[in-house]
Coordinates of C-alpha atoms in Angstrom, one line a residue:
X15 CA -36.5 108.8 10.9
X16 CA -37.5 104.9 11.2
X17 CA -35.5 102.2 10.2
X18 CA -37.0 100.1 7.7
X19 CA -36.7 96.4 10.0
X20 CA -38.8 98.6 12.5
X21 CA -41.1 99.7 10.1
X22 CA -41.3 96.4 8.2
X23 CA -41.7 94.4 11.4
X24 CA -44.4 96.6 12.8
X25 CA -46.3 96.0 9.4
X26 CA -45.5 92.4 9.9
X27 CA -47.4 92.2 13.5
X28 CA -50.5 94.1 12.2
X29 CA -50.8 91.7 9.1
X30 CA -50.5 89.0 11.5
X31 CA -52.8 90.3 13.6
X32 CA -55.3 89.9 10.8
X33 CA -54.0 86.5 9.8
X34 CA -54.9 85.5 13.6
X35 CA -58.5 86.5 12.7
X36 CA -58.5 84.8 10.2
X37 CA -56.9 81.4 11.7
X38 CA -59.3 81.2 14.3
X39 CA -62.2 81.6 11.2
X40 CA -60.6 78.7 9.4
X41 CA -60.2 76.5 12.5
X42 CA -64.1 77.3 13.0
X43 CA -64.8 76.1 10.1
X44 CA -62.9 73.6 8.9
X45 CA -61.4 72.1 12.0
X46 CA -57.6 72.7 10.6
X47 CA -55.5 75.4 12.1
X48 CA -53.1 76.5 9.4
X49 CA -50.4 78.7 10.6
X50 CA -49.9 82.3 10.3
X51 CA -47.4 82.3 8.0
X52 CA -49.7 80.0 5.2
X53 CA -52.1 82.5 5.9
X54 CA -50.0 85.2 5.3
X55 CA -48.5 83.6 2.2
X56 CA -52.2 83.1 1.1
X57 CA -53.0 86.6 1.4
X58 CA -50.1 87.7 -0.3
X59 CA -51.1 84.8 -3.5
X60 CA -54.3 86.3 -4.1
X61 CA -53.0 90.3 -3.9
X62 CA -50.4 89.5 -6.6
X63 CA -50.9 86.3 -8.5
X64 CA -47.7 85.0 -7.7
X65 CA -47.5 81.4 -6.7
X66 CA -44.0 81.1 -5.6
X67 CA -41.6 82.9 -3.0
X68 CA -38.1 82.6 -2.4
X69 CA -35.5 84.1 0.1
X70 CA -33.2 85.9 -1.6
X71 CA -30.2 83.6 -1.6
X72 CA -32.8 80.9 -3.0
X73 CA -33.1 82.9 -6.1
X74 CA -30.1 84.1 -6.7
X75 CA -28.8 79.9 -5.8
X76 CA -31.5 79.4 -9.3
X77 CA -29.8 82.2 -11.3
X78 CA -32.1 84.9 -10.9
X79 CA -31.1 88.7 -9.6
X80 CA -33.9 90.3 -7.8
X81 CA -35.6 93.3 -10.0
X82 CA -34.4 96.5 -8.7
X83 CA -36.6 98.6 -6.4
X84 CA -38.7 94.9 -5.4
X85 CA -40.0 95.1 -2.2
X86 CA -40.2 92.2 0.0
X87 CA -42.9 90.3 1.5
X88 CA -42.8 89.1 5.1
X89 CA -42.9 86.2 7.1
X90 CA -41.9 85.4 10.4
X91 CA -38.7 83.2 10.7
X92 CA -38.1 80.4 13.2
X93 CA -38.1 81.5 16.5
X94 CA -34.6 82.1 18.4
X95 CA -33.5 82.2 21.9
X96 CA -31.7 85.4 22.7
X97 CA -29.9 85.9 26.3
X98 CA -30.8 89.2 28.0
X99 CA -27.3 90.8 29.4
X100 CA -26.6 90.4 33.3
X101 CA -27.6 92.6 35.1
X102 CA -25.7 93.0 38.6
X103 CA -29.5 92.9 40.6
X104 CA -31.1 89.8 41.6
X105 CA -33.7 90.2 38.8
X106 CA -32.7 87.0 37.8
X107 CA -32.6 85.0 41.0
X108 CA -36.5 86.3 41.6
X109 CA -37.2 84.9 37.8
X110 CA -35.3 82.6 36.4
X111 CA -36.7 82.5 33.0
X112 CA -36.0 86.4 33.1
X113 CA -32.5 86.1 31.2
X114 CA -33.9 84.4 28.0
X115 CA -36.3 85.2 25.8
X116 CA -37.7 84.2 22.0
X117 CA -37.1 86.1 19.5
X118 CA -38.8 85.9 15.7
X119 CA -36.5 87.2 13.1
X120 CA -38.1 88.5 9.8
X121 CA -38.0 86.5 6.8
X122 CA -38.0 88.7 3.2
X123 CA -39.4 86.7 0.6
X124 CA -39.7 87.5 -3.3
X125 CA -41.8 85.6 -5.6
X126 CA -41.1 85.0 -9.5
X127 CA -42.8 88.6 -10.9
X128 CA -39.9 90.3 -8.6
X129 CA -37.0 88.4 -10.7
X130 CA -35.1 88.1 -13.4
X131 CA -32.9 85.4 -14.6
X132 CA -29.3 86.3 -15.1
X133 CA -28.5 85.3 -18.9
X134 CA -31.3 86.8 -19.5
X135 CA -29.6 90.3 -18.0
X136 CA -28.0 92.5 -20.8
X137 CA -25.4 95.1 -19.9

């Protein structure tokens, strides 16, 4: 069985794939290069509606409690350097930028259909 970052993250890469299409569409035609995640955000504003997204921690910092079973939408976060472990070969002597790497964490994001404000939560 899959995790669900793996599975989320490979859904991630093929929606961005599409965004990528559609970047270089947009820079054809309007001269303006907007990045992949506006375009993903765009595509995710005319599936649902919704007109505002938020990490988690930003709405529950509002007072709101996501709705149970919400599922998230996507983004990619700000890139990261990560350090590859040494290795006792010479991999790195050959290569020096061999050791680092960037890595793009996911980003969940919920927008304002997929919560629910807490006074407004009876028990």
């Amino acid at each position: 069985m899959k995790r669900k970052s793996t599975k989320g993250r490979k859904q991630l890469i093929k929606m961005s794939i599409e965004a990528r299409k559609q970047q270089s569409i947009i820079e054809a035609q309007t001269g303006e290069r907007p990045s992949i995640n506006q375009i993903l955000l765009d595509m995710h504003k005319a599936a649902s509606g919704c007109n505002t997204f938020r990490l988690f921690d930003q709405w529950c910092a509002l007072g709101y409690r996501i709705k149970p079973k919400s599922k998230a939408f996507r983004i990619w976060g700000t890139p990261r350097k990560g350090r590859r472990p040494q290795k006792a070969d010479n991999a790195t002597q050959t290569n020096p930028g061999a050791d680092s790497y960037d890595f793009y964490p996911v980003c969940c994001l919920y927008n304002e259909d997929q919560v629910v404000k807490l006074d407004a939560v009876t028990h």
